[in-house]
Amino acid sequence: MEIIIQPTPAAATDVAARIIARLLREKPDAVLGLATGSTPLRLYQVLVDMNLDWSGVTTFNLDEYIGLPREHSQSYHSFMWENLFRHVNIKRENVHIPDGNAADIPAFCAAYEAAIHAAGGIDLQVLGIGTDGHIGFNEPTSSLASRTRIKTLAPRTRKDNARFFGSEEAVPHHVITMGIGTIMEARLNLLLGFGSSKASAIAEAVEGPITSLNPASILQMHPVVKVCLDEPAASLLQRADYYRWVYANKPAWQTF
Ligand code: PGA
């Protein structure tokens, strides 16, 4: 894993945006995996401001709540169109977000996996991390080989997301999420984590044992992972000074 520690969320976001921008310039028909939540909000603003060409890009979102109408303000459909897609020249037919109202959820999930495969696989997957270490909505004890499927949110995640819904009771219990096995097939995983509330999940994921109790820890087995953190999110990393030195001394051809 490459751990990139920056002074602020804005600075860490700028690094992540440069990594994505480089991919879109080098591969105009790239397939991006995208995430929602508060963490990537600024990333999408920065990408919009970069005026990149999205006309050949295909996207697959990680997850969606089950049962929320698509037009609900907190659906991930609404989030993605509001914060990214309506501001760029992506083709509507190239956008894929799990359908939380699918009549046959297992069939939908199988079709989602098939669509990722048919698109050639995901070149770069953007990830946030839950305070419990979830990636996508793969909660602790998720199978580390899981594929896109229905999941039940952990109480902690529903509490964390209550801020978006006004109350914990209003947060849906069920979601569709790409599996950990799905995420592990992305060619590059780009994880962002900001704030002290993420510090222990980040430390466990990066420096702890690989365990389904912290699903993000499986990324230690992935060949190309970049983790963009602000200082508070990095505050429990034991080898933070080493990561800082590595980043400050990258060969010029490796910098973003
Ligand atoms: P957040 O959520 O970006 O809103 O903190 C991250 C996550 O749950 O993956």
PDB file of N, CA, C and O in Angstrom, residues 164-226:
ATOM      1  N   PHE A 164     -27.288  12.213   7.697  1.00  0.00           N
ATOM      2  CA  PHE A 164     -27.829  12.501   6.365  1.00  0.00           C
ATOM      3  C   PHE A 164     -29.357  12.385   6.322  1.00  0.00           C
ATOM      4  O   PHE A 164     -30.009  12.946   5.458  1.00  0.00           O
ATOM      5  N   PHE A 165     -29.903  11.604   7.255  1.00  0.00           N
ATOM      6  CA  PHE A 165     -31.333  11.280   7.182  1.00  0.00           C
ATOM      7  C   PHE A 165     -32.156  11.996   8.256  1.00  0.00           C
ATOM      8  O   PHE A 165     -33.361  11.861   8.282  1.00  0.00           O
ATOM      9  N   GLY A 166     -31.497  12.709   9.173  1.00  0.00           N
ATOM     10  CA  GLY A 166     -32.228  13.399  10.232  1.00  0.00           C
ATOM     11  C   GLY A 166     -32.399  12.543  11.467  1.00  0.00           C
ATOM     12  O   GLY A 166     -32.452  13.055  12.577  1.00  0.00           O
ATOM     13  N   SER A 167     -32.483  11.230  11.310  1.00  0.00           N
ATOM     14  CA  SER A 167     -32.593  10.343  12.475  1.00  0.00           C
ATOM     15  C   SER A 167     -32.065   8.967  12.090  1.00  0.00           C
ATOM     16  O   SER A 167     -32.039   8.606  10.905  1.00  0.00           O
ATOM     17  N   GLU A 168     -31.682   8.219  13.120  1.00  0.00           N
ATOM     18  CA  GLU A 168     -31.160   6.875  12.867  1.00  0.00           C
ATOM     19  C   GLU A 168     -32.257   5.963  12.321  1.00  0.00           C
ATOM     20  O   GLU A 168     -32.010   5.121  11.460  1.00  0.00           O
ATOM     21  N   GLU A 169     -33.465   6.162  12.818  1.00  0.00           N
ATOM     22  CA  GLU A 169     -34.588   5.302  12.403  1.00  0.00           C
ATOM     23  C   GLU A 169     -34.829   5.405  10.899  1.00  0.00           C
ATOM     24  O   GLU A 169     -35.284   4.450  10.270  1.00  0.00           O
ATOM     25  N   ALA A 170     -34.532   6.575  10.342  1.00  0.00           N
ATOM     26  CA  ALA A 170     -34.828   6.787   8.918  1.00  0.00           C
ATOM     27  C   ALA A 170     -33.783   6.147   8.001  1.00  0.00           C
ATOM     28  O   ALA A 170     -33.991   6.061   6.786  1.00  0.00           O
ATOM     29  N   VAL A 171     -32.654   5.708   8.555  1.00  0.00           N
ATOM     30  CA  VAL A 171     -31.602   5.109   7.718  1.00  0.00           C
ATOM     31  C   VAL A 171     -32.044   3.696   7.329  1.00  0.00           C
ATOM     32  O   VAL A 171     -32.367   2.889   8.211  1.00  0.00           O
ATOM     33  N   PRO A 172     -32.072   3.381   6.036  1.00  0.00           N
ATOM     34  CA  PRO A 172     -32.469   2.024   5.640  1.00  0.00           C
ATOM     35  C   PRO A 172     -31.577   0.964   6.304  1.00  0.00           C
ATOM     36  O   PRO A 172     -30.424   1.235   6.663  1.00  0.00           O
ATOM     37  N   HIS A 173     -32.129  -0.208   6.464  1.00  0.00           N
ATOM     38  CA  HIS A 173     -31.352  -1.317   7.040  1.00  0.00           C
ATOM     39  C   HIS A 173     -30.572  -2.068   5.968  1.00  0.00           C
ATOM     40  O   HIS A 173     -29.531  -2.644   6.258  1.00  0.00           O
ATOM     41  N   HIS A 174     -31.122  -2.088   4.756  1.00  0.00           N
ATOM     42  CA  HIS A 174     -30.536  -2.957   3.732  1.00  0.00           C
ATOM     43  C   HIS A 174     -29.955  -2.159   2.576  1.00  0.00           C
ATOM     44  O   HIS A 174     -30.432  -1.068   2.257  1.00  0.00           O
ATOM     45  N   VAL A 175     -28.935  -2.742   1.974  1.00  0.00           N
ATOM     46  CA  VAL A 175     -28.234  -2.099   0.861  1.00  0.00           C
ATOM     47  C   VAL A 175     -27.843  -3.163  -0.164  1.00  0.00           C
ATOM     48  O   VAL A 175     -27.823  -4.354   0.153  1.00  0.00           O
ATOM     49  N   ILE A 176     -27.529  -2.685  -1.359  1.00  0.00           N
ATOM     50  CA  ILE A 176     -26.801  -3.522  -2.323  1.00  0.00           C
ATOM     51  C   ILE A 176     -25.390  -2.971  -2.358  1.00  0.00           C
ATOM     52  O   ILE A 176     -25.196  -1.748  -2.441  1.00  0.00           O
ATOM     53  N   THR A 177     -24.405  -3.825  -2.264  1.00  0.00           N
ATOM     54  CA  THR A 177     -23.017  -3.364  -2.345  1.00  0.00           C
ATOM     55  C   THR A 177     -22.189  -4.309  -3.203  1.00  0.00           C
ATOM     56  O   THR A 177     -22.399  -5.529  -3.187  1.00  0.00           O
ATOM     57  N   MET A 178     -21.259  -3.718  -3.951  1.00  0.00           N
ATOM     58  CA  MET A 178     -20.228  -4.565  -4.559  1.00  0.00           C
ATOM     59  C   MET A 178     -19.582  -5.364  -3.432  1.00  0.00           C
ATOM     60  O   MET A 178     -19.468  -4.878  -2.303  1.00  0.00           O
ATOM     61  N   GLY A 179     -19.136  -6.556  -3.740  1.00  0.00           N
ATOM     62  CA  GLY A 179     -18.476  -7.362  -2.716  1.00  0.00           C
ATOM     63  C   GLY A 179     -17.009  -7.007  -2.567  1.00  0.00           C
ATOM     64  O   GLY A 179     -16.449  -6.223  -3.345  1.00  0.00           O
ATOM     65  N   ILE A 180     -16.404  -7.587  -1.564  1.00  0.00           N
ATOM     66  CA  ILE A 180     -14.970  -7.358  -1.359  1.00  0.00           C
ATOM     67  C   ILE A 180     -14.176  -8.013  -2.493  1.00  0.00           C
ATOM     68  O   ILE A 180     -13.190  -7.460  -2.982  1.00  0.00           O
ATOM     69  N   GLY A 181     -14.652  -9.167  -2.942  1.00  0.00           N
ATOM     70  CA  GLY A 181     -14.006  -9.806  -4.094  1.00  0.00           C
ATOM     71  C   GLY A 181     -14.094  -8.930  -5.334  1.00  0.00           C
ATOM     72  O   GLY A 181     -13.155  -8.867  -6.144  1.00  0.00           O
ATOM     73  N   THR A 182     -15.237  -8.237  -5.482  1.00  0.00           N
ATOM     74  CA  THR A 182     -15.409  -7.332  -6.629  1.00  0.00           C
ATOM     75  C   THR A 182     -14.394  -6.195  -6.537  1.00  0.00           C
ATOM     76  O   THR A 182     -13.708  -5.868  -7.520  1.00  0.00           O
ATOM     77  N   ILE A 183     -14.307  -5.590  -5.367  1.00  0.00           N
ATOM     78  CA  ILE A 183     -13.393  -4.458  -5.168  1.00  0.00           C
ATOM     79  C   ILE A 183     -11.940  -4.901  -5.395  1.00  0.00           C
ATOM     80  O   ILE A 183     -11.137  -4.168  -5.986  1.00  0.00           O
ATOM     81  N   MET A 184     -11.636  -6.110  -4.973  1.00  0.00           N
ATOM     82  CA  MET A 184     -10.254  -6.598  -5.101  1.00  0.00           C
ATOM     83  C   MET A 184      -9.844  -6.817  -6.552  1.00  0.00           C
ATOM     84  O   MET A 184      -8.660  -6.951  -6.861  1.00  0.00           O
ATOM     85  N   GLU A 185     -10.821  -6.874  -7.464  1.00  0.00           N
ATOM     86  CA  GLU A 185     -10.477  -7.052  -8.875  1.00  0.00           C
ATOM     87  C   GLU A 185     -10.214  -5.733  -9.594  1.00  0.00           C
ATOM     88  O   GLU A 185      -9.762  -5.737 -10.751  1.00  0.00           O
ATOM     89  N   ALA A 186     -10.505  -4.604  -8.936  1.00  0.00           N
ATOM     90  CA  ALA A 186     -10.164  -3.319  -9.556  1.00  0.00           C
ATOM     91  C   ALA A 186      -8.648  -3.260  -9.732  1.00  0.00           C
ATOM     92  O   ALA A 186      -7.894  -3.767  -8.888  1.00  0.00           O
ATOM     93  N   ARG A 187      -8.193  -2.619 -10.807  1.00  0.00           N
ATOM     94  CA  ARG A 187      -6.734  -2.615 -11.058  1.00  0.00           C
ATOM     95  C   ARG A 187      -6.006  -1.706 -10.076  1.00  0.00           C
ATOM     96  O   ARG A 187      -4.829  -1.912  -9.777  1.00  0.00           O
ATOM     97  N   LEU A 188      -6.693  -0.667  -9.639  1.00  0.00           N
ATOM     98  CA  LEU A 188      -6.101   0.243  -8.648  1.00  0.00           C
ATOM     99  C   LEU A 188      -7.200   0.600  -7.657  1.00  0.00           C
ATOM    100  O   LEU A 188      -8.325   0.900  -8.066  1.00  0.00           O
ATOM    101  N   ASN A 189      -6.898   0.538  -6.389  1.00  0.00           N
ATOM    102  CA  ASN A 189      -7.845   0.994  -5.370  1.00  0.00           C
ATOM    103  C   ASN A 189      -7.305   2.260  -4.727  1.00  0.00           C
ATOM    104  O   ASN A 189      -6.147   2.300  -4.288  1.00  0.00           O
ATOM    105  N   LEU A 190      -8.145   3.285  -4.687  1.00  0.00           N
ATOM    106  CA  LEU A 190      -7.767   4.602  -4.181  1.00  0.00           C
ATOM    107  C   LEU A 190      -8.676   4.910  -2.998  1.00  0.00           C
ATOM    108  O   LEU A 190      -9.855   5.223  -3.176  1.00  0.00           O
ATOM    109  N   LEU A 191      -8.118   4.751  -1.800  1.00  0.00           N
ATOM    110  CA  LEU A 191      -8.929   4.916  -0.592  1.00  0.00           C
ATOM    111  C   LEU A 191      -8.655   6.274   0.027  1.00  0.00           C
ATOM    112  O   LEU A 191      -7.493   6.674   0.184  1.00  0.00           O
ATOM    113  N   LEU A 192      -9.724   6.977   0.379  1.00  0.00           N
ATOM    114  CA  LEU A 192      -9.591   8.274   1.044  1.00  0.00           C
ATOM    115  C   LEU A 192     -10.144   8.158   2.458  1.00  0.00           C
ATOM    116  O   LEU A 192     -11.188   7.515   2.672  1.00  0.00           O
ATOM    117  N   GLY A 193      -9.451   8.785   3.402  1.00  0.00           N
ATOM    118  CA  GLY A 193      -9.948   8.787   4.779  1.00  0.00           C
ATOM    119  C   GLY A 193      -9.553  10.081   5.464  1.00  0.00           C
ATOM    120  O   GLY A 193      -8.379  10.459   5.431  1.00  0.00           O
ATOM    121  N   PHE A 194     -10.534  10.744   6.026  1.00  0.00           N
ATOM    122  CA  PHE A 194     -10.281  12.037   6.658  1.00  0.00           C
ATOM    123  C   PHE A 194     -10.876  12.067   8.067  1.00  0.00           C
ATOM    124  O   PHE A 194     -11.975  11.576   8.297  1.00  0.00           O
ATOM    125  N   GLY A 195     -10.153  12.685   8.963  1.00  0.00           N
ATOM    126  CA  GLY A 195     -10.698  12.960  10.289  1.00  0.00           C
ATOM    127  C   GLY A 195     -10.325  11.902  11.304  1.00  0.00           C
ATOM    128  O   GLY A 195     -10.067  10.739  10.971  1.00  0.00           O
ATOM    129  N   SER A 196     -10.322  12.300  12.569  1.00  0.00           N
ATOM    130  CA  SER A 196      -9.891  11.404  13.642  1.00  0.00           C
ATOM    131  C   SER A 196     -10.852  10.233  13.824  1.00  0.00           C
ATOM    132  O   SER A 196     -10.451   9.183  14.325  1.00  0.00           O
ATOM    133  N   SER A 197     -12.103  10.373  13.381  1.00  0.00           N
ATOM    134  CA  SER A 197     -13.046   9.255  13.569  1.00  0.00           C
ATOM    135  C   SER A 197     -12.644   8.047  12.718  1.00  0.00           C
ATOM    136  O   SER A 197     -13.077   6.929  12.987  1.00  0.00           O
ATOM    137  N   LYS A 198     -11.802   8.274  11.714  1.00  0.00           N
ATOM    138  CA  LYS A 198     -11.370   7.170  10.848  1.00  0.00           C
ATOM    139  C   LYS A 198     -10.014   6.596  11.264  1.00  0.00           C
ATOM    140  O   LYS A 198      -9.553   5.608  10.680  1.00  0.00           O
ATOM    141  N   ALA A 199      -9.377   7.214  12.261  1.00  0.00           N
ATOM    142  CA  ALA A 199      -7.981   6.863  12.571  1.00  0.00           C
ATOM    143  C   ALA A 199      -7.811   5.401  12.964  1.00  0.00           C
ATOM    144  O   ALA A 199      -6.880   4.731  12.498  1.00  0.00           O
ATOM    145  N   SER A 200      -8.694   4.883  13.816  1.00  0.00           N
ATOM    146  CA  SER A 200      -8.464   3.499  14.245  1.00  0.00           C
ATOM    147  C   SER A 200      -8.780   2.523  13.115  1.00  0.00           C
ATOM    148  O   SER A 200      -8.072   1.521  12.934  1.00  0.00           O
ATOM    149  N   ALA A 201      -9.830   2.795  12.328  1.00  0.00           N
ATOM    150  CA  ALA A 201     -10.137   1.900  11.192  1.00  0.00           C
ATOM    151  C   ALA A 201      -8.983   1.894  10.196  1.00  0.00           C
ATOM    152  O   ALA A 201      -8.610   0.841   9.658  1.00  0.00           O
ATOM    153  N   ILE A 202      -8.384   3.069   9.973  1.00  0.00           N
ATOM    154  CA  ILE A 202      -7.252   3.167   9.032  1.00  0.00           C
ATOM    155  C   ILE A 202      -6.038   2.407   9.582  1.00  0.00           C
ATOM    156  O   ILE A 202      -5.377   1.649   8.852  1.00  0.00           O
ATOM    157  N   ALA A 203      -5.748   2.614  10.844  1.00  0.00           N
ATOM    158  CA  ALA A 203      -4.566   1.947  11.427  1.00  0.00           C
ATOM    159  C   ALA A 203      -4.729   0.433  11.370  1.00  0.00           C
ATOM    160  O   ALA A 203      -3.786  -0.294  11.032  1.00  0.00           O
ATOM    161  N   GLU A 204      -5.931  -0.042  11.678  1.00  0.00           N
ATOM    162  CA  GLU A 204      -6.172  -1.497  11.610  1.00  0.00           C
ATOM    163  C   GLU A 204      -6.051  -1.996  10.170  1.00  0.00           C
ATOM    164  O   GLU A 204      -5.495  -3.064   9.922  1.00  0.00           O
ATOM    165  N   ALA A 205      -6.587  -1.215   9.243  1.00  0.00           N
ATOM    166  CA  ALA A 205      -6.591  -1.662   7.848  1.00  0.00           C
ATOM    167  C   ALA A 205      -5.179  -1.722   7.279  1.00  0.00           C
ATOM    168  O   ALA A 205      -4.837  -2.638   6.541  1.00  0.00           O
ATOM    169  N   VAL A 206      -4.354  -0.738   7.635  1.00  0.00           N
ATOM    170  CA  VAL A 206      -3.023  -0.626   7.030  1.00  0.00           C
ATOM    171  C   VAL A 206      -1.987  -1.453   7.783  1.00  0.00           C
ATOM    172  O   VAL A 206      -1.123  -2.090   7.171  1.00  0.00           O
ATOM    173  N   GLU A 207      -2.073  -1.433   9.111  1.00  0.00           N
ATOM    174  CA  GLU A 207      -0.995  -2.038   9.906  1.00  0.00           C
ATOM    175  C   GLU A 207      -1.444  -3.222  10.747  1.00  0.00           C
ATOM    176  O   GLU A 207      -0.627  -3.856  11.412  1.00  0.00           O
ATOM    177  N   GLY A 208      -2.729  -3.511  10.738  1.00  0.00           N
ATOM    178  CA  GLY A 208      -3.233  -4.630  11.534  1.00  0.00           C
ATOM    179  C   GLY A 208      -3.231  -5.913  10.736  1.00  0.00           C
ATOM    180  O   GLY A 208      -2.802  -5.941   9.577  1.00  0.00           O
ATOM    181  N   PRO A 209      -3.697  -6.992  11.360  1.00  0.00           N
ATOM    182  CA  PRO A 209      -3.822  -8.252  10.626  1.00  0.00           C
ATOM    183  C   PRO A 209      -4.956  -8.182   9.613  1.00  0.00           C
ATOM    184  O   PRO A 209      -5.882  -7.375   9.768  1.00  0.00           O
ATOM    185  N   ILE A 210      -4.865  -8.996   8.579  1.00  0.00           N
ATOM    186  CA  ILE A 210      -5.970  -9.092   7.621  1.00  0.00           C
ATOM    187  C   ILE A 210      -7.095  -9.865   8.295  1.00  0.00           C
ATOM    188  O   ILE A 210      -6.895 -11.004   8.732  1.00  0.00           O
ATOM    189  N   THR A 211      -8.237  -9.215   8.403  1.00  0.00           N
ATOM    190  CA  THR A 211      -9.362  -9.844   9.075  1.00  0.00           C
ATOM    191  C   THR A 211     -10.664  -9.267   8.552  1.00  0.00           C
ATOM    192  O   THR A 211     -10.747  -8.064   8.261  1.00  0.00           O
ATOM    193  N   SER A 212     -11.667 -10.129   8.463  1.00  0.00           N
ATOM    194  CA  SER A 212     -12.978  -9.634   8.022  1.00  0.00           C
ATOM    195  C   SER A 212     -13.584  -8.698   9.064  1.00  0.00           C
ATOM    196  O   SER A 212     -14.567  -8.027   8.774  1.00  0.00           O
ATOM    197  N   LEU A 213     -13.005  -8.651  10.261  1.00  0.00           N
ATOM    198  CA  LEU A 213     -13.501  -7.682  11.255  1.00  0.00           C
ATOM    199  C   LEU A 213     -13.161  -6.256  10.836  1.00  0.00           C
ATOM    200  O   LEU A 213     -13.784  -5.304  11.302  1.00  0.00           O
ATOM    201  N   ASN A 214     -12.145  -6.098  10.002  1.00  0.00           N
ATOM    202  CA  ASN A 214     -11.875  -4.806   9.367  1.00  0.00           C
ATOM    203  C   ASN A 214     -11.761  -5.085   7.867  1.00  0.00           C
ATOM    204  O   ASN A 214     -10.681  -5.396   7.361  1.00  0.00           O
ATOM    205  N   PRO A 215     -12.877  -4.996   7.155  1.00  0.00           N
ATOM    206  CA  PRO A 215     -12.855  -5.422   5.746  1.00  0.00           C
ATOM    207  C   PRO A 215     -11.802  -4.704   4.907  1.00  0.00           C
ATOM    208  O   PRO A 215     -11.238  -5.300   3.980  1.00  0.00           O
ATOM    209  N   ALA A 216     -11.495  -3.446   5.229  1.00  0.00           N
ATOM    210  CA  ALA A 216     -10.494  -2.721   4.436  1.00  0.00           C
ATOM    211  C   ALA A 216      -9.111  -3.353   4.553  1.00  0.00           C
ATOM    212  O   ALA A 216      -8.249  -3.126   3.701  1.00  0.00           O
ATOM    213  N   SER A 217      -8.887  -4.153   5.587  1.00  0.00           N
ATOM    214  CA  SER A 217      -7.562  -4.763   5.764  1.00  0.00           C
ATOM    215  C   SER A 217      -7.220  -5.722   4.620  1.00  0.00           C
ATOM    216  O   SER A 217      -6.044  -5.993   4.374  1.00  0.00           O
ATOM    217  N   ILE A 218      -8.222  -6.207   3.886  1.00  0.00           N
ATOM    218  CA  ILE A 218      -7.944  -7.112   2.767  1.00  0.00           C
ATOM    219  C   ILE A 218      -7.144  -6.398   1.676  1.00  0.00           C
ATOM    220  O   ILE A 218      -6.465  -7.040   0.871  1.00  0.00           O
ATOM    221  N   LEU A 219      -7.196  -5.062   1.695  1.00  0.00           N
ATOM    222  CA  LEU A 219      -6.461  -4.309   0.666  1.00  0.00           C
ATOM    223  C   LEU A 219      -4.956  -4.556   0.772  1.00  0.00           C
ATOM    224  O   LEU A 219      -4.213  -4.296  -0.180  1.00  0.00           O
ATOM    225  N   GLN A 220      -4.492  -5.068   1.897  1.00  0.00           N
ATOM    226  CA  GLN A 220      -3.074  -5.445   2.008  1.00  0.00           C
ATOM    227  C   GLN A 220      -2.709  -6.517   0.980  1.00  0.00           C
ATOM    228  O   GLN A 220      -1.533  -6.693   0.655  1.00  0.00           O
ATOM    229  N   MET A 221      -3.719  -7.251   0.505  1.00  0.00           N
ATOM    230  CA  MET A 221      -3.478  -8.309  -0.487  1.00  0.00           C
ATOM    231  C   MET A 221      -3.624  -7.803  -1.914  1.00  0.00           C
ATOM    232  O   MET A 221      -3.490  -8.581  -2.867  1.00  0.00           O
ATOM    233  N   HIS A 222      -3.941  -6.512  -2.071  1.00  0.00           N
ATOM    234  CA  HIS A 222      -4.160  -5.974  -3.421  1.00  0.00           C
ATOM    235  C   HIS A 222      -2.863  -5.362  -3.938  1.00  0.00           C
ATOM    236  O   HIS A 222      -2.159  -4.682  -3.193  1.00  0.00           O
ATOM    237  N   PRO A 223      -2.533  -5.567  -5.222  1.00  0.00           N
ATOM    238  CA  PRO A 223      -1.229  -5.106  -5.697  1.00  0.00           C
ATOM    239  C   PRO A 223      -1.062  -3.587  -5.803  1.00  0.00           C
ATOM    240  O   PRO A 223       0.057  -3.099  -5.704  1.00  0.00           O
ATOM    241  N   VAL A 224      -2.131  -2.830  -6.025  1.00  0.00           N
ATOM    242  CA  VAL A 224      -1.964  -1.385  -6.240  1.00  0.00           C
ATOM    243  C   VAL A 224      -3.021  -0.614  -5.435  1.00  0.00           C
ATOM    244  O   VAL A 224      -4.154  -0.418  -5.903  1.00  0.00           O
ATOM    245  N   VAL A 225      -2.645  -0.206  -4.251  1.00  0.00           N
ATOM    246  CA  VAL A 225      -3.557   0.556  -3.384  1.00  0.00           C
ATOM    247  C   VAL A 225      -2.882   1.856  -2.992  1.00  0.00           C
ATOM    248  O   VAL A 225      -1.714   1.850  -2.568  1.00  0.00           O
ATOM    249  N   LYS A 226      -3.595   2.957  -3.158  1.00  0.00           N
ATOM    250  CA  LYS A 226      -3.104   4.252  -2.683  1.00  0.00           C
ATOM    251  C   LYS A 226      -4.102   4.765  -1.657  1.00  0.00           C
ATOM    252  O   LYS A 226      -5.314   4.743  -1.899  1.00  0.00           O
TER     253      LYS A 226
END
